[in-house]
Structures are given as structure tokens and as C-alpha cells.
Coordinates of C-alpha atoms and ligand atoms in Angstrom, one line a residue:
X192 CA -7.9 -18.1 -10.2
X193 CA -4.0 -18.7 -9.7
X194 CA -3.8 -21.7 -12.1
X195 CA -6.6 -20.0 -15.0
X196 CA -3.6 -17.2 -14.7
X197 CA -0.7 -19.3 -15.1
X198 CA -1.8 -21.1 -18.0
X199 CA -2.7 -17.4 -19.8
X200 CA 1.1 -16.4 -19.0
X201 CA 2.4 -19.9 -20.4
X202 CA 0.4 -19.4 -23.1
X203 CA 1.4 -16.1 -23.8
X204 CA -2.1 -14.3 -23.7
X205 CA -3.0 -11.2 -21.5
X206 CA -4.3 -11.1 -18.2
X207 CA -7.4 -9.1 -17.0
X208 CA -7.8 -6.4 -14.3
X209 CA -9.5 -8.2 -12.1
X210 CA -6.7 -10.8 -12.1
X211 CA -4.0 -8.6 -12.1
X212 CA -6.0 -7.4 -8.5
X213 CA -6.2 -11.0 -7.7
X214 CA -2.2 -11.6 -7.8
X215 CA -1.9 -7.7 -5.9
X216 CA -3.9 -9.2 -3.3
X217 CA -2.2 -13.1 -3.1
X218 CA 0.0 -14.3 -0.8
X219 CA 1.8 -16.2 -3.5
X220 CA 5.0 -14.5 -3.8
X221 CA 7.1 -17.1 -5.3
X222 CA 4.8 -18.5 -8.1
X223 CA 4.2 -14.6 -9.2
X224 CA 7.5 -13.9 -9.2
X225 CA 8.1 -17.3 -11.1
X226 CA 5.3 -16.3 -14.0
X227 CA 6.9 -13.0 -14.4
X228 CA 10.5 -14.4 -14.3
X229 CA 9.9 -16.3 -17.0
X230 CA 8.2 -13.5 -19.0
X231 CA 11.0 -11.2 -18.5
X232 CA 13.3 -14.0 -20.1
X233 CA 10.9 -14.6 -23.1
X234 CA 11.2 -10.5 -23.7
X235 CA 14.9 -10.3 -22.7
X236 CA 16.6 -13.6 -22.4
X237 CA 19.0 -13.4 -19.6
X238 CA 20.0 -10.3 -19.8
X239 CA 19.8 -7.6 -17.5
X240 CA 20.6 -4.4 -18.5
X241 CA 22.6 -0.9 -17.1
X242 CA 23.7 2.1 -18.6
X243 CA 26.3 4.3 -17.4
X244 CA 24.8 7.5 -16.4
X245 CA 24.7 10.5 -14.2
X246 CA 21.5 12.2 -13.1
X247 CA 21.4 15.9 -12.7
X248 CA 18.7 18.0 -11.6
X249 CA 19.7 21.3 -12.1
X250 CA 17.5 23.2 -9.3
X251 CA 14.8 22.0 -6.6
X252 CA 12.9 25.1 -7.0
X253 CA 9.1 24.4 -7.9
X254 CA 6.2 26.1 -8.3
X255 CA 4.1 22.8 -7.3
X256 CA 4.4 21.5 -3.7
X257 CA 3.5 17.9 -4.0
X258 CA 3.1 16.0 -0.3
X259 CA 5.6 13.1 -1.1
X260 CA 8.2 15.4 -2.5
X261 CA 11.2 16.3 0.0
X262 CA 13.1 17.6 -3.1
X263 CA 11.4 21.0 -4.0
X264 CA 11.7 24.3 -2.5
X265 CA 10.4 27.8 -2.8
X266 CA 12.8 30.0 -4.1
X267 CA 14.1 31.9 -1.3
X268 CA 14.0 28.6 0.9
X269 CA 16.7 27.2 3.3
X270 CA 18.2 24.3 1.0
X271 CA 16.9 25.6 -2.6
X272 CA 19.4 25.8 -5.2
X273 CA 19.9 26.5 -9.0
X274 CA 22.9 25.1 -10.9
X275 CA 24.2 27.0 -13.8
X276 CA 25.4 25.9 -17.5
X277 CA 29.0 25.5 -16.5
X278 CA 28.3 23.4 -13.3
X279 CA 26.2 21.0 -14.9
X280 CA 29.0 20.9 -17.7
X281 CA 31.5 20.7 -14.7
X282 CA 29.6 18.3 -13.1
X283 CA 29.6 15.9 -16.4
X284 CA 33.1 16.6 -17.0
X285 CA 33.9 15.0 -13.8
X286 CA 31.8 12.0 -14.2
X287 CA 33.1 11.2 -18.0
X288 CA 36.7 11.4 -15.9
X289 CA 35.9 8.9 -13.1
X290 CA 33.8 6.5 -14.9
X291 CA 36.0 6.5 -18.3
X292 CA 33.1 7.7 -20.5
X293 CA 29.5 8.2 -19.7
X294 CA 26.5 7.0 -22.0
X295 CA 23.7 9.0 -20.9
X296 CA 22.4 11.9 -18.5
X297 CA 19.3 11.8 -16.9
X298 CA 17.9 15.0 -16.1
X299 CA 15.1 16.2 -14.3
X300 CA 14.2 19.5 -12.6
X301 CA 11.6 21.5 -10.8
X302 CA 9.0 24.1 -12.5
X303 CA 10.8 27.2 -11.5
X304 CA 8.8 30.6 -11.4
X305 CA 11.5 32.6 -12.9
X306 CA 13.1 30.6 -15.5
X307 CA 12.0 30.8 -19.1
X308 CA 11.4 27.6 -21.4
X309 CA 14.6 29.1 -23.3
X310 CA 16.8 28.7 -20.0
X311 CA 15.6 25.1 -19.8
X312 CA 16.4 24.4 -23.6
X313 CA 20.2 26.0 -23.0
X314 CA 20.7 23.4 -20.5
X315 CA 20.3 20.5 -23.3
X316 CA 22.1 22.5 -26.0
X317 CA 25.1 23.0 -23.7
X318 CA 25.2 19.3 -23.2
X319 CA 24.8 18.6 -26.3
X320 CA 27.4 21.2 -27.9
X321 CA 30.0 19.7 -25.0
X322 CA 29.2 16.0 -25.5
X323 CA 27.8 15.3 -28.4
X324 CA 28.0 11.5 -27.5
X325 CA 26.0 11.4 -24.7
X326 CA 22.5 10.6 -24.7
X327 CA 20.3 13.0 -22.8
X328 CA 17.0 11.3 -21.0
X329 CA 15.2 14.8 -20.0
X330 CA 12.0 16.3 -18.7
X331 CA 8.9 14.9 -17.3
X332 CA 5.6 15.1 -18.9
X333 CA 5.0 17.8 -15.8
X334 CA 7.8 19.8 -17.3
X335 CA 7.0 19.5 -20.4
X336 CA 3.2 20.9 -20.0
X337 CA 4.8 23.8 -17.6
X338 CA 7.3 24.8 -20.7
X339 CA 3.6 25.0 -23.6
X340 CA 2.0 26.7 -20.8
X341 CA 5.8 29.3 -20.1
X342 CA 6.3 29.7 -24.0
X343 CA 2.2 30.0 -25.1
X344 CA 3.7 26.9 -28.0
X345 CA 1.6 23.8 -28.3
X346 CA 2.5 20.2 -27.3
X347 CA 3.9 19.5 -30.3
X348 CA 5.7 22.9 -31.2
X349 CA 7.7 22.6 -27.3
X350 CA 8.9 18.7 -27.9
X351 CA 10.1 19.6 -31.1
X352 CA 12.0 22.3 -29.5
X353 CA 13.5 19.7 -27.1
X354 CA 14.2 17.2 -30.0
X355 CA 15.9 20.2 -31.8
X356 CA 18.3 21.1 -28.8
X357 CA 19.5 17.5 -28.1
X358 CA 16.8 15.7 -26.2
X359 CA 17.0 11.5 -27.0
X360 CA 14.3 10.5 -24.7
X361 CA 12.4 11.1 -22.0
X362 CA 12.1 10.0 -18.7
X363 CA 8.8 8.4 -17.1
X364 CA 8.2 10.4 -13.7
X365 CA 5.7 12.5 -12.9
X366 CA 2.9 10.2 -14.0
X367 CA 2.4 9.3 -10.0
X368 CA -0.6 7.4 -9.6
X369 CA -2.8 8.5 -12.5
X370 CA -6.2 8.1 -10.1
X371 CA -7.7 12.0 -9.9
X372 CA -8.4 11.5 -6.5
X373 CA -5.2 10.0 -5.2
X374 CA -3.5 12.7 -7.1
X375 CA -5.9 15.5 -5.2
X376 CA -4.6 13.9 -1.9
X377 CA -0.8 13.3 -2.9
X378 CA -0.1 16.3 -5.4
X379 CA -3.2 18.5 -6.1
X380 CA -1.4 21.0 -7.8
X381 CA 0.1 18.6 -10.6
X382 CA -1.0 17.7 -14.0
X383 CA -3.8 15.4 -14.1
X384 CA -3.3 12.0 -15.2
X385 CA -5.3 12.8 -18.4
X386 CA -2.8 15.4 -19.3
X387 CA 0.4 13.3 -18.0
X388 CA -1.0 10.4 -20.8
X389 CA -1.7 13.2 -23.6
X390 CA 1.9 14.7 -23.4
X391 CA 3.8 11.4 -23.6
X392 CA 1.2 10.0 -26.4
X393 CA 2.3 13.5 -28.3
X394 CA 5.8 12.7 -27.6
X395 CA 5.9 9.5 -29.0
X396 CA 3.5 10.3 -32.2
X397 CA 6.8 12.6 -32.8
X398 CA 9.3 10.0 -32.5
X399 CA 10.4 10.6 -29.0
X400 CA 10.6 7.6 -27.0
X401 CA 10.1 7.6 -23.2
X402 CA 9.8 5.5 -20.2
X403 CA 6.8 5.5 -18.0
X404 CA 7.0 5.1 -13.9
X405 CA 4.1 4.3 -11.0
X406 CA 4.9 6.1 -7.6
X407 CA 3.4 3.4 -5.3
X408 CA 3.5 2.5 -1.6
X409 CA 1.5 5.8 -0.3
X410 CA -2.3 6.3 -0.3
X411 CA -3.7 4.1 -3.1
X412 CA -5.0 0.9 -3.5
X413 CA -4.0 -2.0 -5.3
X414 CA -7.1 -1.2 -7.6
X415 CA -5.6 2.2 -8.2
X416 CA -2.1 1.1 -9.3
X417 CA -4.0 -1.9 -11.5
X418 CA -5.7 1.2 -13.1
X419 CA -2.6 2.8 -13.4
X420 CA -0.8 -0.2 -14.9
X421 CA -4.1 -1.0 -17.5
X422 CA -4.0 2.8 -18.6
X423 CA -0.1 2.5 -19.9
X424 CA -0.7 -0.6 -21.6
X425 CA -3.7 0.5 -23.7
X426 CA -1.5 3.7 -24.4
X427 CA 1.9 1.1 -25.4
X428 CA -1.2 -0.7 -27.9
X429 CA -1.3 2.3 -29.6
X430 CA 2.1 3.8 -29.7
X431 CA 4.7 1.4 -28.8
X432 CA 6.7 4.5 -27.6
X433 CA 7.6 3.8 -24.0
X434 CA 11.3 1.9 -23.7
X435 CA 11.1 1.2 -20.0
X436 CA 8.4 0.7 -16.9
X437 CA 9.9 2.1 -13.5
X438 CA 7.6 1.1 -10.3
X439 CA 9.1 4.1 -7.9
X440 CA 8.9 2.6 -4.3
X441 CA 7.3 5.4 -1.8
X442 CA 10.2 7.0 0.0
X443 CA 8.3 8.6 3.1
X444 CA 11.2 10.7 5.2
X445 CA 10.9 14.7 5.2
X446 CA 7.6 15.0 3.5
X447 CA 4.0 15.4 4.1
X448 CA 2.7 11.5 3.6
X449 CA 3.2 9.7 6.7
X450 CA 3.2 5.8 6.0
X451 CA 5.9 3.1 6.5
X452 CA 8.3 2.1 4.1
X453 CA 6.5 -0.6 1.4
X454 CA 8.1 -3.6 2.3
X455 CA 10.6 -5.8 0.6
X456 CA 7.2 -8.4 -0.4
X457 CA 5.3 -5.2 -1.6
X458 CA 8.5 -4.4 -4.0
X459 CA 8.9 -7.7 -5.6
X460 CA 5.5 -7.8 -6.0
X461 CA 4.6 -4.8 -7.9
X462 CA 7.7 -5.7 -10.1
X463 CA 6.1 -9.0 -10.8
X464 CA 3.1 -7.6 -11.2
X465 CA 4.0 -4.6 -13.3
X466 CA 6.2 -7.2 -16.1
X467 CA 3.2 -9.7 -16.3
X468 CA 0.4 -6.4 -17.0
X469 CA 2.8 -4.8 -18.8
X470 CA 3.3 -7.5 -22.0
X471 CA 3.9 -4.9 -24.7
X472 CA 6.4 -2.4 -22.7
X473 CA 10.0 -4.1 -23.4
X474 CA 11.6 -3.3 -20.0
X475 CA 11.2 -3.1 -16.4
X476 CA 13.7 -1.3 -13.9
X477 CA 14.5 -2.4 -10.8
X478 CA 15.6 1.2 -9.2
X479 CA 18.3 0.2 -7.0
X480 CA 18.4 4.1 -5.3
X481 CA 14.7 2.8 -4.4
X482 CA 14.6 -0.6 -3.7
X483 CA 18.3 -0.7 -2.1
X484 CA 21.1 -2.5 -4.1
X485 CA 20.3 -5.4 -2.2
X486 CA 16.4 -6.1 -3.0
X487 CA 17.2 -4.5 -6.5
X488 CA 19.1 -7.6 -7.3
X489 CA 16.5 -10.4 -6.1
X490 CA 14.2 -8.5 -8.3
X491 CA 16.1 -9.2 -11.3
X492 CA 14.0 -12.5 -10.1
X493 CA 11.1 -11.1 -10.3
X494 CA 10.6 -10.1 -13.4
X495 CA 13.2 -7.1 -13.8
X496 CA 15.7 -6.8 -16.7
X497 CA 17.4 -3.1 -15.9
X498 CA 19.2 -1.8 -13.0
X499 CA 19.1 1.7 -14.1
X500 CA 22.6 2.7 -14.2
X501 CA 25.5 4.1 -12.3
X502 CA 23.9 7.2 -11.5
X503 CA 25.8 9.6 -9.0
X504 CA 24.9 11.9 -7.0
X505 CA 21.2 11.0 -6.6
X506 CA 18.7 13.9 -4.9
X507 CA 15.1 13.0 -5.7
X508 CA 14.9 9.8 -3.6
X509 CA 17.8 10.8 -1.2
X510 CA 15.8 13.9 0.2
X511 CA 13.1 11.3 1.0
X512 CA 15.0 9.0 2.8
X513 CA 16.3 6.4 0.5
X514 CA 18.8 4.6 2.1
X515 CA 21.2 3.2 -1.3
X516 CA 24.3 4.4 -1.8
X517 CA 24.3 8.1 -3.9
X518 CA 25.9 6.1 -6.6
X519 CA 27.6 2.6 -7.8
X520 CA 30.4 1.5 -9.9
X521 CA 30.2 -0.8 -13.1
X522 CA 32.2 -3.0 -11.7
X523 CA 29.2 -3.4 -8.5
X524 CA 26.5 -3.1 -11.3
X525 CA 28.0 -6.0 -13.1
X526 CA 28.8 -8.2 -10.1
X527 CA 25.2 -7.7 -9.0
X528 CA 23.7 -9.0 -12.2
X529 CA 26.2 -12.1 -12.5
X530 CA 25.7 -12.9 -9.2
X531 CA 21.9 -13.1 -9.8
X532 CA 22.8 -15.8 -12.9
X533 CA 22.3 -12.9 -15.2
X534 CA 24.1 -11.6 -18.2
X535 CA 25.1 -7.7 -17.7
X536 CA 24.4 -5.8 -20.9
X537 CA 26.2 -2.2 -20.8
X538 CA 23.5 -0.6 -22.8
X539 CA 23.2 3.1 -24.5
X540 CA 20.0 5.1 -23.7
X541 CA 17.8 3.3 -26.6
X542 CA 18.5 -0.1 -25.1
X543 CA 21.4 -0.8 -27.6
X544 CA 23.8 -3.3 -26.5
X545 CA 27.2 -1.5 -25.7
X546 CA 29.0 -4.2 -24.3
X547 CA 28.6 -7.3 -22.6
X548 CA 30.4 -8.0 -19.5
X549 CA 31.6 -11.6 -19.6
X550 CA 34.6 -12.9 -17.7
Ligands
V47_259 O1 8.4 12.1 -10.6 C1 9.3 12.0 -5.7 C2 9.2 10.4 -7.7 C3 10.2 10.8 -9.6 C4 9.4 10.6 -4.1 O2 12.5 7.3 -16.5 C5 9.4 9.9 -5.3 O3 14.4 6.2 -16.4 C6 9.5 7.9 -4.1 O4 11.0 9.6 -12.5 N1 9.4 8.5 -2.9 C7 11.5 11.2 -10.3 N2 9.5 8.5 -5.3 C8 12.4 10.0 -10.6 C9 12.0 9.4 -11.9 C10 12.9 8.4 -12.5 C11 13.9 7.8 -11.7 C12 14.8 6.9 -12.4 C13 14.6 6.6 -13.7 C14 13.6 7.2 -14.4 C15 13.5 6.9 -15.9 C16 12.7 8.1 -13.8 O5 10.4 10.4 -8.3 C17 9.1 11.8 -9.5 C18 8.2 11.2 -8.4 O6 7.3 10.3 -9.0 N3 9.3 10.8 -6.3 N4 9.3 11.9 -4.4 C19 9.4 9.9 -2.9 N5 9.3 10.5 -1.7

């Protein structure tokens, strides 16, 4: 089946299910990683791309308790927090000082019982009002459901909301592992799938790009991430709304999901695997806070094209046990990328080319 899939990728036409669970299930790491190497190039030349960014999460106090997370807390909770306006503002202030200027924040935060959808909107209109340059990548389909359900507004009223006070795009977690029951034994109290799908195919109908991810390397099967994988490619066939696929390697430290670490073969895999499935989605991340700096780079072999960014001050995957660095440089970004043979493409958060970083 290895060679009927080779020639569809040289030949540019899709693969199947059952052979995207064939090369899940191979032992032919270099040939996969080969095939989706060279569809990455075809998509993005040589270019790999970063953005310089910060990611805030302005409180860990959620209303859901799903097993993988070591981020949330109840309020009340040894460890919970809540950041105001002005931190967040303070907290961007700094970061536009040490990195020179920043091109994006990233924000994501927990469903917190007592905060209106209002409070959330201030957040993005402070930004916005204070840094009108910046691109702001915020809320989860998750959030985005708990703010219709907060403010009694429909899906489409509460993006445009969002849109209105500053937000560009939004960011792809949440979506987990769309498989019901998966998601009964890794979050039960989250959003189904169904739902995750509806909110992002509202966003885009309204002009709101977003990026899409696949939390893997817990309790499913290579079946269920296939199905996972097949479900955001039918939905990019109809909308051509999501910028970016992020495979989110299982972090298992301080929560409820006992397994190892994936390993470094399982990583590169579902990154190959991910880029050859995923034909009509433009780019794939390689999460360095994740994967580790180190693997992050050999993926940009594998079928990656994005490194994510700069990032500072990372919590999500941190709490869980991720063993990167909180944040990098630019000047690490970019040696990373040349010293894969790649071309580092300082981006903005539509995927516009800011700057290339030649000699
Ligand atoms: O939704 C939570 C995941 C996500 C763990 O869109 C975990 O550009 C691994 O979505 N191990 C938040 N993952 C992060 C996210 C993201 C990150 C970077 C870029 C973008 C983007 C999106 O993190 C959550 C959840 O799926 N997560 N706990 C864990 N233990």
C-alpha cells in the first residue's frame, strides 16, 4: 500500500482513511516523512515560518475540569489566578520592549463562573486601544460557545462582538480529539466535537479565520485521530477558513491521564501524517513548547512549515510538564530554521511575510 500511496502524493491527488491508518500504523518513518516533506515544499517552498508573539492567558479559572488539563483551577484554589486589564497591558508593554516590537498575542483563557462575556470582550478592546498594531489570535471554539451561552446572543451575534472589539483570528485548541467517546473519557464536561466544528464553520462563514489543533498521544487510537484529521479536511473543502493545523503532543505531568510521553517517532509522525491528510489547510506548526526546540526543528523535516513564534511566558503546556524553554529569541527561532536548510519568514498573524531573515 506504501508505493499505491506515494505515487497519489507525487501525483498530487488525496489519500484515503484507510491509508492515512496504514502510514499511522507503518514503521516507515523516513519515506513518510519524505512524502510529506515534499508536500510542505510544494505548499510553502522552503520557507518556514515564525511570528513574534506573546501568549497570555489571563486566568486558569474554569468551570470545566478536563483530565489532561494541569492549567485550570476552581476559583478559590491554591494556584488559581486572574490577571487584570492593566497587567495584561503591562505584561505586553514589557514584551514590545524586549523583543523591539511584537506582531501578535495569543490569548487564551479558562470559562470562569463569575466573569461576564463583557469582561472577556474589555480584555481585546484594551489591547486593541493600546496597540492597535498588534494582531490578536483569541478564544477557543470552547470559549466562544461558553460567551452565546453567558450573554443568551447566538453564534454569530458573539463572534461579531469579538470581531468588533479587535479579534484577527482565532486560535485552534479546544477541538481535542473530536471522537464522543474519547472526549467522555478525557474531558466529559467540554463541548462536543459537533459543536467545536459548528463554531469554527460559523466563524469562518463571517470572515474570521482560525487555526485548527489535534491533542494526541493520550487515550485514542490512530483511527480516532484519522477521524479527527478527515473531519477538518471536509470542513477546510467547504470553508477554506483555517490558516494553520497544530498536532498538540500529550503533555501527561500533574493531571489525571496517566500515560508516557508520545515519543519523538510518534511526533514526526503525526506531523507527517497530519501535512499529507491535510492537502487544503496551508500550514502545519511544529509547537516547539511541545515537541522541544530540538524535535521541533527535525520536524520542519517532516512536513512542518511554522515554528509558532517567540512566545513567552508559556502556562498551558508548562503546567503539564513540557520540558521547552518558557520562551525563545528570534535570533534562536531563526538559527533553528537555517540550520534545518530552511528559509525563516518573520510573518504577521495572517501568514504575511514580514521579513526574511537572510544573512
Ligand atoms: O486546547 C491542554 C491543549 C490547548 C494539555 O492556534 C494540552 O496557533 C498537551 O490550543 N498536553 C491550548 N496539550 C493550546 C493551543 C494552541 C497552542 C499554540 C498555538 C495555537 C494556535 C493553539 O492545549 C488546549 C488543549 O488542547 N492542552 N492540556 C496537555 N496536558
Amino acid at each position: 500500500m506504501l508505493a499505491q500511496i506515494e505515487r497519489k502524493i507525487v501525483n498530487g491527488e488525496r489519500i484515503n482513511e484507510e491509508e492515512a491508518i496504514f502510514l499511522f500504523n507503518s514503521d516507515e518513518i523516513h519515506i513518510i516523512g519524505q512524502l510529506a516533506d515534499e508536500v510542505s515544499k510544494r505548499i510553502n517552498h522552503n520557507r518556514v515560518y515564525f511570528i513574534i508573539n506573546r501568549h497570555i492567558n489571563p486566568t486558569n479559572i474554569c468551570i470545566n475540569r478536563c483530565r489532561f488539563c494541569a492549567f485550570s483551577r476552581s476559583k478559590g484554589e491554591p494556584g488559581a489566578y486572574e490577571m487584570s486589564i492593566e497587567d495584561i497591558i503591562q505584561r505586553l508593554k514589557e514584551a514590545e520592549q524586549s523583543s523591539q516590537h511584537i506582531s501578535e498575542v495569543h490569548i487564551v483563557s479558562g470559562l470562569h463562573p463569575e466573569w461576564s462575556f463583557e469582561d472577556y470582550l474589555n480584555i481585546i478592546s484594551a489591547i486593541k486601544k493600546e496597540f492597535p498594531s498588534i494582531g490578536i489570535k483569541a478564544f477557543t471554539a470552547v470559549e466562544v460557545d461558553y460567551f452565546a451561552r453567558l450573554s443568551g446572543l447566538t453564534l454569530e451575534q458573539t463572534l461579531l462582538r469579538l470581531k468588533e472589539a479587535g479579534v484577527d483570528i482565532m486560535p485552534g485548541g479546544g477541538a481535542e480529539i473530536f471522537n464522543q467517546d474519547v472526549r467522555n473519557r478525557i474531558c466529559p464536561e467540554k463541548i462536543s466535537g459537533e459543536r467545536w466544528l459548528e463554531v469554527i464553520k460559523t466563524a469562518h462563514a463571517l470572515g474570521i479565520k482560525t487555526n485548527a489543533t489535534m491533542l494526541y498521544g493520550h487515550l485514542e487510537s490512530y483511527e480516532h485521530r484519522v477521524e479527527h484529521l478527515f473531519r477538518l479536511r471536509s470542513l477546510q473543502d467547504e470553508t477554506e477558513g483555517f490558516l494553520a493545523f497544530i498536532p498538540l503532543s500529550y503533555q501527561p505531568e500533574n493531571n489525571d491521564i496517566k500515560v508516557p510521553y508520545p515519543s519523538g517517532i510518534d511526533d514526526l509522525k503525526t506531523i507527517a501524517v497530519s501535512r499529507l491528510v491535510l492537502d487544503n489547510i496551508p500550514h502545519v506548526k511544529a509547537y516547539w513548547i511541545m515537541l522541544g526546540e530540538k524535535l521541533a526543528q527535525v520536524a520542519l523535516l517532516f512536513g512542518a512549515d511554522c515554528l509558532e513564534g517567540t512566545v513567552i511566558d508559556e502556562k498551558v503546556a508548562h503546567f503539564a510538564g513540557a520540558r521547552s524553554k518558557h520562551g525563545v529569541s528570534v535570533y534562536e527561532l531563526v538559527h533553528t530554521i537555517k540550520e534545518a536548510g530552511r528559509i525563516p519568514a518573520e510573518r504577521d498573524t495572517f501568514y504575511n511575510i514580514l521579513r526574511i531573515w537572510q544573512d
